[in-house]
Amino acid sequence: MKSMKAVFLYSAAITLPVAAHAQDQGKQADLNEIIVTAQKRSQSIHDVGIAITSLSGEELQKSKATDVSAVAAQIPGVVATTSSNLPAFTMRGIGMNDFASNFDAPIALYVDEVYRSKPYMASVPFFDIDHVEALKGPQGTTFGRNSTGGSVNFYTNAPTFTNEGAINAQIDNYGRARVDGFVNIKLSSELALRGSYYIAQGSGGPYRNLYTGKRFGGPNQFAGRIQALWEHNNTTIRLVGYGFRDKSELTPYKAPGIYNADGSLCPQLFNNAILQHADACLKFPVNPGPGTEGQREPNGKRNFAADFPWKANNRALGGYLRIEQEAGPLTITSLTSYDTFRRDQNEDSDASIFVSANTLLYSNIHQFSQELRATGQFGPLRVLVGGYYEHDSIRSAESANLAQNTIVLLPPFAPRLASAFRQKVRSLAIYTNNELELTDKLSFIFGLRYTSDRISVDGATFLGADDPTGASHTITPVIPVDAIDGKRTDGTTSFRGQINFKATPDHLFYASVSRGFRSGGYSVPFGGAISTFAPEQLTAYEVGSKSRFLDRTIDLNLAAFYYDYRDIQATVNDPASPLVAVTRNIGKSRTYGFEGDLTWRPDPSLTLRLGATYLDAKYNKTDATIQTYNGLIPLKGKRPINTPKWSFQGYLQKSFPISDSLELTGSTDVRFVGDRFLSVTNQTFDAAPSYWVQNARLAIGDPDGSWEIALWGKNIWNKTYLTYLNNVSFFRIQIYGEPASYGLSGTIKF
């Protein structure tokens, strides 16, 4: 392994931090010109007064970024969390720490501008991608659903009027293999088709289940997408359909014990020593089985012992119809979509060899959306007006079997904490975003959105029998805990105001104020008290600049911002629901922040990117007190989750011509994330240490990109780092980033 690391370091030549702010998307007017559509028209990224990160599909392909975590690693000021296979972005400290299936995330996710309402819908892998645009700050005046803290938009490759295709394949040191690619066919001068596919398979993985003695973590995924594009005169129609199946082994939890033999909490919990010594404390004061087997969590971050390991049986199906019509000075766009996702997973929540928290997670969502907007220019005024409708219906059944749990003593005839409910969401919105050119250097942007969200829920929480039946694992209620048949409607106005000053063609300065919101909802924890929570609201103030130097070989982007975040929705341990966490409003926070990133590309053979983010955040107006292992803790003055004071990124790529038909390319990227808390109460046992991760790649191929073979490594120093932590009332969950992996990949284009 040391020799392989040396190869990567040699190919990289130097270790540097990353900001993936400006990638070649195949649309460049010159070497460093990046075209984005953040305001629903094509613009240079340097002319848009919004903090945007744009990643090309080529970079995502080379960095093996097919999931939320890998994509987040490329974006300054962004981290990703995944609990219960619910991937979600946290952007500038705004995110969610929930494992419930019925909430929308504060960072909205789109695929081809189609909103994916629930976080688990983001578990569909990203493949055949043209580019990604990550927009920071409240969104909603230009398209789609309203969002509190930002949006991440994945744009897939549309059919082109050429006959072409590609195959990408890779295999790593854990025996995990992946193949993806596309075939594009030109049927006529007006009609083209494109088919794309993604297959990931593997037996075993980077983890080991000591209870079974087998390797764990193998993928088993199939995804496909088929498209048709028709262009005639002033009309463009794009029809897309996709499907996905996932039977993978999911990332396991570490669940170190928290007890002494007398039932008290152990001291290693309070000083967080269990991060280094997972076996320091007992999982159960009274062992559910004979002897001492299963009493302690195995040491080694990649080892676990579980009788009900984490497994998916998920399916998704959907598609959309996009119609664009040029009508005089206007462009009218209609986007109609329908998506379904069935989430069927099991997990060993306390990672034990006993039936002490064996959990079944089932939800089935059907989502329909319709968007209609018009854009145009009338003299110095650019106008965008649109309307949005979205309806989703979700059926959920979740339960945890505690039959052998000696801490929570449930009756043998009702050993399951359970919930079952149906939720319906109807969202209606109208919005407008307009830019007025006051002079050739000065412009003013004003946007407005009104949203009405109606949410209804009908369901119950209870102690249930151990009789899961049918596809949804329905549990027979035995002892009722709580029930609800409720409805709420939240209506609000969000806005954006901004001034842009283009001092020279290479220097843009901007100042903006914007507001976003996320509607209220219902928290239905299995076996717990049902609660309702109000909408949250974020007002963002930002100033920034985008500058280019040295014949546009250097791009420098700077932004400073202040966030006023009110009625924050967070998942916490609440005395009203002593066993399972609930979501509630916890008050107000404020955040001061600064971001900077620099890209230097003096010629096509060399690219250097550096980025840094600083966050100073705290809950400043709240009377909330949260239950912890230390008792009730007031939140005032505490730091929000996943808000490290400092984070850094960097990327370096250098190509060396060997001959006219052969080129060697070495690259490396580095990410540093500072100390942070993964729970709002900021106790010692909530803390996550800082970490840095480096990846590297060495490739040889044709300079025209027709073929390539690469040797690559991810997390090449095998760093151990926490991505998620949950201090449940009677056990603890820790999720770690993936260990070092190495492999070979190849690409052929035809």
mmCIF file of C-alpha atoms in Angstrom, residues 139 257 382 430 442 489 506 526 611 661:
data_model
loop_
_atom_site.group_PDB
_atom_site.id
_atom_site.type_symbol
_atom_site.label_atom_id
_atom_site.label_comp_id
_atom_site.label_asym_id
_atom_site.label_seq_id
_atom_site.Cartn_x
_atom_site.Cartn_y
_atom_site.Cartn_z
ATOM 1 C CA GLN A 139 -33.699 30.078 -3.533
ATOM 2 C CA GLY A 257 -21.776 1.056 24.577
ATOM 3 C CA ARG A 382 -35.050 41.082 -18.248
ATOM 4 C CA ILE A 430 -46.007 32.057 -8.154
ATOM 5 C CA LEU A 442 -24.982 48.970 -12.868
ATOM 6 C CA THR A 489 -51.376 25.346 5.614
ATOM 7 C CA ASP A 506 -13.380 41.346 -15.533
ATOM 8 C CA PHE A 526 -42.081 5.349 15.915
ATOM 9 C CA GLY A 611 -10.732 27.524 -1.500
ATOM 10 C CA SER A 661 -1.456 10.630 -29.486
#
